[in-house]
Coordinates of C-alpha atoms in Angstrom, one line a residue:
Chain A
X24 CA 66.6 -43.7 -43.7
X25 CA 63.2 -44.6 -44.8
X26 CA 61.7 -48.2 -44.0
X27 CA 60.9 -49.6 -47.5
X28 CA 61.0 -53.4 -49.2
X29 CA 63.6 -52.3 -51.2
X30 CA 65.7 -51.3 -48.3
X31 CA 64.8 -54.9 -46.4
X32 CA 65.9 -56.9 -49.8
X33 CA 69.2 -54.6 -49.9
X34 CA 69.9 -55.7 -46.1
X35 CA 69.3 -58.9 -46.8
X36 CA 72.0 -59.4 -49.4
X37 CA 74.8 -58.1 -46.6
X38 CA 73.2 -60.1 -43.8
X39 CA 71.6 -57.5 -42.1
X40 CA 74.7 -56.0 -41.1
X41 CA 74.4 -52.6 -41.9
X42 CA 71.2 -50.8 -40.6
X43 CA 71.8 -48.0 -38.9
X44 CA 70.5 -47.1 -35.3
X45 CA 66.8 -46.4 -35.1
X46 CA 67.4 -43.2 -33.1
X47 CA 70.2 -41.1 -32.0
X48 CA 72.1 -41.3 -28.3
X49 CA 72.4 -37.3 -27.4
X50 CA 74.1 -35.8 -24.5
X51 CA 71.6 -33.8 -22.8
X52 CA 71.7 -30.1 -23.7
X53 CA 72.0 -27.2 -21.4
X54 CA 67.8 -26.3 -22.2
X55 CA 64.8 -27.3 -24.2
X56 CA 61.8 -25.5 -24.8
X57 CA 59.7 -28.6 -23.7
X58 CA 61.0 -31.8 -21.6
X59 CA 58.9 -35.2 -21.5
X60 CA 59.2 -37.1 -18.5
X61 CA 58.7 -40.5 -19.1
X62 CA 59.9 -42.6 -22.4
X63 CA 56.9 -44.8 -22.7
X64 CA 54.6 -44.7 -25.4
X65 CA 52.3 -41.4 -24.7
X66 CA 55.6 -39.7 -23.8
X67 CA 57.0 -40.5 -26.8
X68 CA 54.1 -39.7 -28.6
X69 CA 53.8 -36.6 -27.0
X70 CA 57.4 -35.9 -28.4
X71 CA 56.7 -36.8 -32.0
X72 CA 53.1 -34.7 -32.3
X73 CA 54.9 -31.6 -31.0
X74 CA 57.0 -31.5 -33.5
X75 CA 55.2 -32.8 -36.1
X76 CA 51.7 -30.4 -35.7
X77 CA 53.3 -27.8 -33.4
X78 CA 56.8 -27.3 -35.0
X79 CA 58.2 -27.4 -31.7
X80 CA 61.0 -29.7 -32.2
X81 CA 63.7 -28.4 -29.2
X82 CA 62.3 -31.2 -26.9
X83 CA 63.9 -33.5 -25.0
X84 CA 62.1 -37.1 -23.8
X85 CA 64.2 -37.8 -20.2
X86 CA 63.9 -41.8 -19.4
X87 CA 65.0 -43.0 -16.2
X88 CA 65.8 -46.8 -17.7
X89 CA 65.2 -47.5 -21.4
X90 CA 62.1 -46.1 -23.3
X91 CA 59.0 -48.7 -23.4
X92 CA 60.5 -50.6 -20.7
X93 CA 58.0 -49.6 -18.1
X94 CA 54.2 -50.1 -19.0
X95 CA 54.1 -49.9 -22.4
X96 CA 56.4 -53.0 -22.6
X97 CA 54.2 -54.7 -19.9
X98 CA 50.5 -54.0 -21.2
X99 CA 47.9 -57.3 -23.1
X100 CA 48.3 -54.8 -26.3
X101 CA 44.6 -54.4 -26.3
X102 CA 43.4 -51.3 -28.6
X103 CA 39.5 -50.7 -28.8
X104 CA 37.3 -47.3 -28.3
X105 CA 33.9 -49.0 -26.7
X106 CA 33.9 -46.1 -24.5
X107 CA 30.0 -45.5 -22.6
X108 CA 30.2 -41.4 -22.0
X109 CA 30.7 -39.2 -24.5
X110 CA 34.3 -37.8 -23.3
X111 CA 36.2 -41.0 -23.3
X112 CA 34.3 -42.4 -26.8
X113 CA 35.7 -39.6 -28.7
X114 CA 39.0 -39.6 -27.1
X115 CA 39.8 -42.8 -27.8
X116 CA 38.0 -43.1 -31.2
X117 CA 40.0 -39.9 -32.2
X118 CA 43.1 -42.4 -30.9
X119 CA 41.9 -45.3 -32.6
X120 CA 41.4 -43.6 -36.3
X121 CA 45.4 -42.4 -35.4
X122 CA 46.1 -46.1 -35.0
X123 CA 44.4 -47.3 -38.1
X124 CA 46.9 -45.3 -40.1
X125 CA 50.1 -45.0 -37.7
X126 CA 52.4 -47.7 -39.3
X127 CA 52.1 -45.7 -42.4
X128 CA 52.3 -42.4 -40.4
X129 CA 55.6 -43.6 -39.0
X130 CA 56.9 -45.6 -41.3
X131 CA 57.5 -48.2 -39.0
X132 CA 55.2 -51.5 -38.6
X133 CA 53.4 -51.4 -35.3
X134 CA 51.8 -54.9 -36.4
X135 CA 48.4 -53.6 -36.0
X136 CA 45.5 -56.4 -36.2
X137 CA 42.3 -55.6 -36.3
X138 CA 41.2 -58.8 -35.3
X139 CA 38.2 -57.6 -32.7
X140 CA 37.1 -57.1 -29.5
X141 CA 34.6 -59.0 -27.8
X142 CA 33.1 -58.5 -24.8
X143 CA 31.1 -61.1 -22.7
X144 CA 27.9 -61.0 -20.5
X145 CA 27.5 -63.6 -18.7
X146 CA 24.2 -62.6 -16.5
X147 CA 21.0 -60.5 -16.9
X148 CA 22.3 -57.2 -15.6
X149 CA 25.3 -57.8 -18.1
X150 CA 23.2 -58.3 -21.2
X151 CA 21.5 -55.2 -20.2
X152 CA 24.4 -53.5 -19.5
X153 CA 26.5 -54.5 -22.9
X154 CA 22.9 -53.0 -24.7
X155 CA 22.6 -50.1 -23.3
X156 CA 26.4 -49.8 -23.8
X157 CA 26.6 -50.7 -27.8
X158 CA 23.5 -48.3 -28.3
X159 CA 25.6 -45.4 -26.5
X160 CA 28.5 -46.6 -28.8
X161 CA 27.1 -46.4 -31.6
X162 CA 25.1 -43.0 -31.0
X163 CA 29.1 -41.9 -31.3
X164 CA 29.4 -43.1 -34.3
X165 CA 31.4 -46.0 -33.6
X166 CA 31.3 -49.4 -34.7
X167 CA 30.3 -52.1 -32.1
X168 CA 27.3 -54.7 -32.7
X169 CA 25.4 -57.6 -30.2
X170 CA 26.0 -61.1 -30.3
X171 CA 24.4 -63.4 -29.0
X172 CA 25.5 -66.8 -27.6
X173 CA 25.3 -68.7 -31.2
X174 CA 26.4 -65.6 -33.0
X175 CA 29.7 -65.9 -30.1
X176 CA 30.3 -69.7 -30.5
X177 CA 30.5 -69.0 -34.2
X178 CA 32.9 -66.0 -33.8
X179 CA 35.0 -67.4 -31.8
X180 CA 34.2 -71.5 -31.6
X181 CA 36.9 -72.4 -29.0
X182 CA 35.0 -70.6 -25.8
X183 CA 33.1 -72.8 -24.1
X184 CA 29.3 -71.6 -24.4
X185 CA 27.7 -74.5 -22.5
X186 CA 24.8 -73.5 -20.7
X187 CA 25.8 -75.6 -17.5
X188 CA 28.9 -73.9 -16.8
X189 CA 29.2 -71.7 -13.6
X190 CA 29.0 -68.4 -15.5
X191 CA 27.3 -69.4 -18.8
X192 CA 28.0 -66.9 -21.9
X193 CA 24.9 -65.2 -22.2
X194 CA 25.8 -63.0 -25.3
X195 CA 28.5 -60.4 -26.2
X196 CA 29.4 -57.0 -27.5
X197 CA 31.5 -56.6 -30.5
X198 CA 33.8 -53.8 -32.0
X199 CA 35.7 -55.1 -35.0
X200 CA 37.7 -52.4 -35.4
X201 CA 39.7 -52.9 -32.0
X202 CA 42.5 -55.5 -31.7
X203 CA 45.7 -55.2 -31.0
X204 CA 49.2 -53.7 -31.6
X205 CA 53.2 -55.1 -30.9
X206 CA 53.5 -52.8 -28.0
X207 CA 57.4 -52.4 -28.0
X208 CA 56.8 -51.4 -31.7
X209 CA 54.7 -48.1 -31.2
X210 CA 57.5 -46.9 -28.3
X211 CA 60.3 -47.3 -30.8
X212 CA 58.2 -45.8 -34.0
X213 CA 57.6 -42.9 -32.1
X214 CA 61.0 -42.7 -31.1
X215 CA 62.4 -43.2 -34.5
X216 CA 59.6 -40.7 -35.9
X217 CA 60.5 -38.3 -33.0
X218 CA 64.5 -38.4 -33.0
X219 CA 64.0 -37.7 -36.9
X220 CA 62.3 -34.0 -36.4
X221 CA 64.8 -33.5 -34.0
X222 CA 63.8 -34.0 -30.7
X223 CA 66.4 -35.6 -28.5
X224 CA 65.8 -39.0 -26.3
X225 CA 67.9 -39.3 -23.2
X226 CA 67.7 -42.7 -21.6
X227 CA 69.1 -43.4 -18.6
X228 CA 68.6 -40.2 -17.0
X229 CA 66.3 -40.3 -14.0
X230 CA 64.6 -36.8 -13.0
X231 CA 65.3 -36.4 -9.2
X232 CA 63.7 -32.9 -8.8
X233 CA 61.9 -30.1 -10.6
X234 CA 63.5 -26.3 -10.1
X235 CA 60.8 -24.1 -9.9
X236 CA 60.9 -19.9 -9.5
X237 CA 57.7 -18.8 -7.7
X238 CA 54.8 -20.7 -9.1
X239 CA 56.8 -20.9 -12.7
X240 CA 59.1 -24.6 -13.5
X241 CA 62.2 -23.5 -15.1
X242 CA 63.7 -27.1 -15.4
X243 CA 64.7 -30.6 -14.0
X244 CA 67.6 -32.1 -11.8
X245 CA 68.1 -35.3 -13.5
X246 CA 70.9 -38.1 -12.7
X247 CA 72.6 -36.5 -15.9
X248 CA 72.6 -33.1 -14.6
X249 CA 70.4 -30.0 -15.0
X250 CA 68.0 -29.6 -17.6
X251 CA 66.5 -26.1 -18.2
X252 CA 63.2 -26.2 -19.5
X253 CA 60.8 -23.8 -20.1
X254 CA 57.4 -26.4 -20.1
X255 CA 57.8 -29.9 -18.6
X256 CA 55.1 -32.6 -19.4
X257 CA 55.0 -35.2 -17.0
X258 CA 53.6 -38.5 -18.4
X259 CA 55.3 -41.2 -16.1
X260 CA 52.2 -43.6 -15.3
X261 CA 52.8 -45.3 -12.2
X262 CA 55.6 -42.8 -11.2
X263 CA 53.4 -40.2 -11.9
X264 CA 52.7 -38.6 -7.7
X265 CA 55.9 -38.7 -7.5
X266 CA 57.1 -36.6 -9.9
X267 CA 53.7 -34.5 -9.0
X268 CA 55.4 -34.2 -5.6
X269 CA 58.7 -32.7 -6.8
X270 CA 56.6 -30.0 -8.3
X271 CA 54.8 -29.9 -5.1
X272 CA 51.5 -31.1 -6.7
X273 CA 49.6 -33.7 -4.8
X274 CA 47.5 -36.0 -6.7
X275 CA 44.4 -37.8 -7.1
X276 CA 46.3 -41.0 -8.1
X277 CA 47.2 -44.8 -6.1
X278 CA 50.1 -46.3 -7.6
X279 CA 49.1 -50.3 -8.1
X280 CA 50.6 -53.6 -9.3
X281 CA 48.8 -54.8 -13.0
X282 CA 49.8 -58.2 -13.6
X283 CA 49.9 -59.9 -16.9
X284 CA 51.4 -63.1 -18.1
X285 CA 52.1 -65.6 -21.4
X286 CA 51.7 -69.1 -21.5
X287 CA 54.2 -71.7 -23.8
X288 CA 53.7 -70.4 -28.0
X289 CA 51.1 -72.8 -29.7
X290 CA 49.7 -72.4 -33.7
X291 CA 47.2 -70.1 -34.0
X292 CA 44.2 -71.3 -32.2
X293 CA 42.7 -67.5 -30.9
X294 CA 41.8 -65.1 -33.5
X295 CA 40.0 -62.3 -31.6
X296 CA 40.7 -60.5 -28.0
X297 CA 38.1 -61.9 -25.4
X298 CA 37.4 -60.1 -22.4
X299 CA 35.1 -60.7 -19.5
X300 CA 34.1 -58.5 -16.5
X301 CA 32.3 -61.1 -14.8
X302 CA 34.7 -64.3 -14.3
X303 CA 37.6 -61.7 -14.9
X304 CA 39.8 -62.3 -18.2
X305 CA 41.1 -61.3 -21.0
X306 CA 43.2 -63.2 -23.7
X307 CA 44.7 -62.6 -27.0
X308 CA 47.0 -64.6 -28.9
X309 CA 50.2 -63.2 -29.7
X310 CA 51.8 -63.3 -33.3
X311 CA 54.7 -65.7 -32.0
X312 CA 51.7 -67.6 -30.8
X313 CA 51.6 -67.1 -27.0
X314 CA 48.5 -66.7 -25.3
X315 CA 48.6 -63.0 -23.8
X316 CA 46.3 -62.9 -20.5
X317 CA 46.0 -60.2 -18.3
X318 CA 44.5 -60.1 -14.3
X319 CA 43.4 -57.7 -12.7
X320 CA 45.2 -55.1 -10.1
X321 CA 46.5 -55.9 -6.4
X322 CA 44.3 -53.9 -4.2
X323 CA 47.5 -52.3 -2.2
X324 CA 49.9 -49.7 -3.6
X325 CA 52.7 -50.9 -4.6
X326 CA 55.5 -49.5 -6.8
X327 CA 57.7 -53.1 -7.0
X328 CA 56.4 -54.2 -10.5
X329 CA 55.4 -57.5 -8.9
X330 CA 51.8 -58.9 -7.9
X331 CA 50.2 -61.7 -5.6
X332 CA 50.2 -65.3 -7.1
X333 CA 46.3 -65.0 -5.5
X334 CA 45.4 -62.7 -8.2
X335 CA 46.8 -64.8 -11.1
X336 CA 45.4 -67.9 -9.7
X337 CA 41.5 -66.4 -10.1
X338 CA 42.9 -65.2 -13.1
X339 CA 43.7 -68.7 -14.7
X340 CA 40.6 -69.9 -13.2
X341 CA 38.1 -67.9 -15.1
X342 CA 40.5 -68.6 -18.2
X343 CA 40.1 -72.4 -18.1
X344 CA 36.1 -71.8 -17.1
X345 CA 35.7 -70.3 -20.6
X346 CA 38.8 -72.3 -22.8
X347 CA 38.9 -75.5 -21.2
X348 CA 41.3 -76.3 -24.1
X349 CA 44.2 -74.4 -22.5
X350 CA 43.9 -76.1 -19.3
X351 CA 47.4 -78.1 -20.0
X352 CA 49.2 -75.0 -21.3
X353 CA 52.2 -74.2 -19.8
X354 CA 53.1 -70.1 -18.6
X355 CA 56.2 -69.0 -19.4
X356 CA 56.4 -65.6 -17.5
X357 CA 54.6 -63.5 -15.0
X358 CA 55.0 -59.9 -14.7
X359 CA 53.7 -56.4 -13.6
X360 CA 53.8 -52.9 -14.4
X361 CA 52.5 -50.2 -11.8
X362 CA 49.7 -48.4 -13.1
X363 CA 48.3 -44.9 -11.6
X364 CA 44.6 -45.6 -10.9
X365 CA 42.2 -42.5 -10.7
X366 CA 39.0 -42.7 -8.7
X367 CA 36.8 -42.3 -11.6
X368 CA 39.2 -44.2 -13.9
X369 CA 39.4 -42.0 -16.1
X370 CA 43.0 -39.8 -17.3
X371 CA 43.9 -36.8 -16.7
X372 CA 45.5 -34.3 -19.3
X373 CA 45.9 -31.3 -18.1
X374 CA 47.7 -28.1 -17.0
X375 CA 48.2 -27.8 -13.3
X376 CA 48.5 -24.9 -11.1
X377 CA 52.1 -24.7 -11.3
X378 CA 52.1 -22.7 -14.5
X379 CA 54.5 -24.5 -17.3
X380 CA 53.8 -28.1 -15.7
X381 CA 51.6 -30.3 -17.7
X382 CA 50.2 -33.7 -16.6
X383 CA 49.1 -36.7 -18.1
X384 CA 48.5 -39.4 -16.1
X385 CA 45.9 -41.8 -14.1
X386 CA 45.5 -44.2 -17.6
X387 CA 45.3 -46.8 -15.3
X388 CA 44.9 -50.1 -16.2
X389 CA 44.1 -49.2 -20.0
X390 CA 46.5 -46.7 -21.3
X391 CA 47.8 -48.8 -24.2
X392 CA 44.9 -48.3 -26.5
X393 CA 45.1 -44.5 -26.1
X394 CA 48.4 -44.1 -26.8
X395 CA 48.7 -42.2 -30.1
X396 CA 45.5 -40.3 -29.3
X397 CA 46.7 -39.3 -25.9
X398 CA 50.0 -37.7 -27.4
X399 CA 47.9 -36.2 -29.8
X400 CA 45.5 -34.3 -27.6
X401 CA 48.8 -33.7 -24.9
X402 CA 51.2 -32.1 -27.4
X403 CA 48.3 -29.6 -28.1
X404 CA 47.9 -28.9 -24.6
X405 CA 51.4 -28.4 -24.0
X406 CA 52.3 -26.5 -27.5
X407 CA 49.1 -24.1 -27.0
X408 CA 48.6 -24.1 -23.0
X409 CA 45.6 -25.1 -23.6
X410 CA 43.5 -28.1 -24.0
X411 CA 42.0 -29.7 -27.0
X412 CA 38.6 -29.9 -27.1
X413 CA 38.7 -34.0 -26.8
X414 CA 40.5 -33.7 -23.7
X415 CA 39.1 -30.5 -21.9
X416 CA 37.1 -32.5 -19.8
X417 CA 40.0 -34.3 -18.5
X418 CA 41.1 -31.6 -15.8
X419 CA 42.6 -31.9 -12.5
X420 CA 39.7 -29.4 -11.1
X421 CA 37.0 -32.4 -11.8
X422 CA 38.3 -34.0 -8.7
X423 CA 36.9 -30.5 -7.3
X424 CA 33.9 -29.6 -9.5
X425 CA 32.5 -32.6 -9.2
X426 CA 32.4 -33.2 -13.2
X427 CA 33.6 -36.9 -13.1
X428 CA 33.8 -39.3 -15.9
X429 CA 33.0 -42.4 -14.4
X430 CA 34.4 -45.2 -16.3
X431 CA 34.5 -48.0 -13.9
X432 CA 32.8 -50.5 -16.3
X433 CA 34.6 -49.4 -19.5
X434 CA 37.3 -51.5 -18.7
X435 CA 34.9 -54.5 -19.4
X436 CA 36.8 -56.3 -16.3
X437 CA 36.2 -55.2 -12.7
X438 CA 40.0 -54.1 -11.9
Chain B
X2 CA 52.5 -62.8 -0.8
X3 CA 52.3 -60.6 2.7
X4 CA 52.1 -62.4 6.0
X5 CA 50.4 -59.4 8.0
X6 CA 50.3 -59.8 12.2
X7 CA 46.6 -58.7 13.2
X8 CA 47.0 -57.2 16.4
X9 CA 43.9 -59.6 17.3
X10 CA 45.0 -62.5 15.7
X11 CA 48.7 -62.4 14.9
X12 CA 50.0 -63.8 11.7
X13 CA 47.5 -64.7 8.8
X14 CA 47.9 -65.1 5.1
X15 CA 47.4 -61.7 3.1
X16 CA 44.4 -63.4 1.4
X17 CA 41.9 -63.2 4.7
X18 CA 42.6 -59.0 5.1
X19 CA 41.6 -56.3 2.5
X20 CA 43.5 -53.3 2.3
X21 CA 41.6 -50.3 2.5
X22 CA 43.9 -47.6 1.7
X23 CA 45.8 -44.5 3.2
X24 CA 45.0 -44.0 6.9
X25 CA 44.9 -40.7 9.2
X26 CA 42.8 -39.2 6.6
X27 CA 40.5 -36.6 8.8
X28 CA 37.3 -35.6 7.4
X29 CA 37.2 -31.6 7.3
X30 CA 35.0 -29.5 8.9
X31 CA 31.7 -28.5 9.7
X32 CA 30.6 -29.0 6.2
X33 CA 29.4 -25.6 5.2
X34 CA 32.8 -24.1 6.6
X35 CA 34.7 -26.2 3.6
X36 CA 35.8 -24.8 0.5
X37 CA 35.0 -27.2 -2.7
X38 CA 38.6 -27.7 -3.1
X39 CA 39.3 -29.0 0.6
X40 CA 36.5 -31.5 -0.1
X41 CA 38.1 -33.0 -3.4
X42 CA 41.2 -32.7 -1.8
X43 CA 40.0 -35.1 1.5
X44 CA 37.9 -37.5 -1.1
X45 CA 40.3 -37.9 -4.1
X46 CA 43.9 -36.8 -3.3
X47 CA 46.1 -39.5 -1.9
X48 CA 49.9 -39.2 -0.9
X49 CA 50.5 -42.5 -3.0
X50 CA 54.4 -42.3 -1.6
X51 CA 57.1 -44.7 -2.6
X52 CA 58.5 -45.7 0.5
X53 CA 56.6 -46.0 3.9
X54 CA 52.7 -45.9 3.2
X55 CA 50.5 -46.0 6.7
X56 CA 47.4 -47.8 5.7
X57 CA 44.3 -49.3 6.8
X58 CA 43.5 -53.4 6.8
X59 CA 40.8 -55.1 7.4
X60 CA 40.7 -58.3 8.4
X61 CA 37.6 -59.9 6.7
X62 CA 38.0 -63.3 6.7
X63 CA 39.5 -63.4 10.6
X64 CA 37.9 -61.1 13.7
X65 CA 36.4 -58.7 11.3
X66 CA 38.7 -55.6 13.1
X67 CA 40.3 -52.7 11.2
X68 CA 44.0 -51.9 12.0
X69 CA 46.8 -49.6 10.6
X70 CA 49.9 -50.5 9.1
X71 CA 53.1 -48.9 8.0
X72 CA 54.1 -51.0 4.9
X73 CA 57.0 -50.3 2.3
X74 CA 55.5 -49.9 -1.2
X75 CA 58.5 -51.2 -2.7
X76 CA 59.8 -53.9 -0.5
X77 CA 56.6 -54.7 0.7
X78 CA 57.7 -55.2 4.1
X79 CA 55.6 -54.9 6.6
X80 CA 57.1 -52.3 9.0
X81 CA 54.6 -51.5 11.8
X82 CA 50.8 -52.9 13.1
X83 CA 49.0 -50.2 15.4
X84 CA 45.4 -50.1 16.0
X85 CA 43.2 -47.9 14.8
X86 CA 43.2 -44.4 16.6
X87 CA 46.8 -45.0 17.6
X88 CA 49.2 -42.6 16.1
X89 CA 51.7 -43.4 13.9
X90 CA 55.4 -44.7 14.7
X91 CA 57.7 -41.7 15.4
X92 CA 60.3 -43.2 12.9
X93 CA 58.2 -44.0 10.3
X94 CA 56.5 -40.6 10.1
X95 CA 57.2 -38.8 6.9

């Protein structure tokens, strides 16, 4: 049924007691012309965009737990395209336009804010840096601007600009498009969007091996039995080698911890995301009112979905620098989701050698914001065996050619 | 939090080492002998297992010595410390 106000005041005169489930519960069938690994977001995405712009709607999404229970219920719900080289700016702009109109797309409200993105400097080589960076930006054709440190106070009065402090704000860059999204949202409106052109979502089904005849997949083992499939798109994120390995692929990817946390809800007191390379935060307030602050990454690999209290400790450190205001606030929890970090942190979308086996992977610590885009470019990939021209840079054979895209900085904190 | 022994020191706090990644990586060659794909392969690829990862420490803020150890990426534990240029434990070999 279709999401509508009229529909919400009908519920509401029965108390809510008769919506029907958001998406169906299949038993797996015997084949599918495509199978997703992975149940997250961009796997879900994936799902919808190749039935919805490919008409290929036999495909199954295989979830080993429930879908957007791994990263994309654990990310700071950050979305922005401030991207330095031209690959990643048009990828993620082409994502970013898909979120502007997504709740509409899928009729389903992924509480999209576009409330801003601002990025701090908070020494020379930083101003510098954020210049040459909202010049490239904008040469893209997308929106970002400079502040400076009045122009920052007035954007966003609660940081502390002080010029004594330890690492003084210097100046900022800007996109106001970016913001941020209810994360658990966009994994179910995809599923909801998906399930309705047919394509069937299996949870609790773990793959444990991928069948292959000569250099060809032909399907998965999963913990619910055999799956024929005659293309396979793996897009498990922090799982994402060992799948590879099952397919006897070997990867370019370290699996590591990505904590994040939420302190005790308060009124609205943040309007805008903050984010800071240089003392390491970034913080956005929630619409129930919790702060959302993420850290950065563990340096070991680890697939436990659990950090080091060392890392959260800097973490609250650099938050307090810049908001002394939230130096009483209580946390309420502490996670982390295990992200696949590539050595020039930038994704990988691509066919692999083993002809039918598709990746998409190495999102590392910023995956969230390229969610819709990322299906987008993906189901193309997979439903033409080919690449879209936004992602045709994002090959395995980079890691060969020596064609990196070197986004180390475009996470605007040193992970 | 890991409590790592250093074979020089014995047991520290995880916060003096750095970890510095996979260990018994050998660098291929001579140089003009290796294909373009060999090369990526050495630089980038990683095993990234989940299980028993052998990996190099360093312990920084202590004697300033690099060691190897076998550690379980999904308990954490600590399973084995060897030096560097020791091979790894038989049992813990993949």
């Amino acid at each position: 049924m279709k999401y509508s106000l009229l529909g919400l005041i009908k519920g509401a005169g029965n108390h809510h007691k008769d919506w029907p489930a958001a998406w169906r519960q299949p038993e797996p069938k015997p084949a599918y012309d495509v199978v997703i690994i992975g149940g997250g977001g961009h796997g879900l995405a994936t799902a919808y965009f190749l039935a919805k712009e490919h008409g290929v709607t036999n495909v199954a999404v295989v979830e080993k737990g429930w879908i957007g229970g791994g990263n994309t219920g654990r990310n700071t719900t950050i979305v922005r395209s401030n991207y330095l080289w031209d690959e990643s700016a048009h990828l993620y702009e082409k994502s970013l336009k898909l979120w502007e109109g997504l709740s509409q797309e899928l009729n389903f409200n992924t509480m999209f804010s576009q409330r801003g993105v601002m990025n701090l400097a908070h020494n020379l080589h930083d101003l510098r840096e954020l210049n040459r960076r909202v010049s490239a930006i904008r040469l893209n054709g997308i929106d970002s601007e400079f502040l400076t440190t009045e122009q920052v106070k007035a954007f966003c009065p609660i940081i502390n600009t002080a010029p004594t402090i330890r690492y003084p704000v210097l100046g900022a860059s800007l996109q106001r498009r970016g913001g941020t999204a209810r994360h658990d949202a966009v994994a179910w409106g995809f599923a909801r969007a998906a399930d309705r052109l047919g394509v069937d979502i299996l949870q609790n089904c773990e793959v444990t091996g991928i069948r292959r005849e000569g250099i060809r997949v032909t399907g998965v083992e999963t913990t619910r039995g055999f799956i024929g499939a005659r293309k396979i798109g793996s897009v498990a994120a922090g799982h994402s080698s060992v799948i590879a390995a099952m397919a006897g692929l070997r990867l370019p990817i370290e699996s590591h911890p990505l904590q994040a946390l939420v302190s005790e809800p308060v009124k609205p007191v943040l309007d805008t995301v903050v984010m800071s390379g240089a003392v390491h935060v970034y913080v956005s307030q929630s619409d129930k009112g919790e702060l959302v602050i993420g850290a950065g990454i563990d340096a070991y690999n680890s697939y436990a979905q659990r950090g080091t209290l060392q890392v959260i400790e800097e973490q609250m450190a650099a938050l307090i620098e810049l908001f002394p205001m939230f130096s009483r606030m209580r946390l309420m929890r502490q996670w982390a989701g295990i992200v696949d970090v590539c050595p020039d942190a930038s994704p990988i979308m691509a066919r692999t050698p083993v002809e039918g086996f598709y990746i998409n992977c190495g999102w590392g610590t910023g995956g969230f914001k390229a969610t819709p885009g990322s299906g987008w470019v993906f189901a193309h990939t997979i439903a033409q065996d080919r690449p879209h021209e936004l992602n045709a840079a994002f090959t395995l054979e980079r890691f060969s050619s020596g064609a990196l895209i070197d986004e180390h900085g475009a996470a605007a904190v040193a992970h | 939090m890991l409590l790592i022994a250093c074979p020089f020191c014995g047991p520290r706090d995880e916060t003096e080492f750095r970890c510095g990644g996979e260990s018994h990586i050998a660098r291929p060659g001579p140089a003009e002998t290796v294909s373009d794909e060999r090369w990526g392969d050495y630089l980038f690829n990683r095993a990234n297992p989940k299980g028993v990862h052998l990996e190099r420490w360093l312990h920084g803020h202590g004697c300033g010595q690099w060691f190897n150890v076998a550690r379980d990426t999904v308990s954490h534990r600590v399973l084995a410390v060897y030096r560097m240029g020791d091979p790894p434990p038989k049992d813990l070999t993949p």
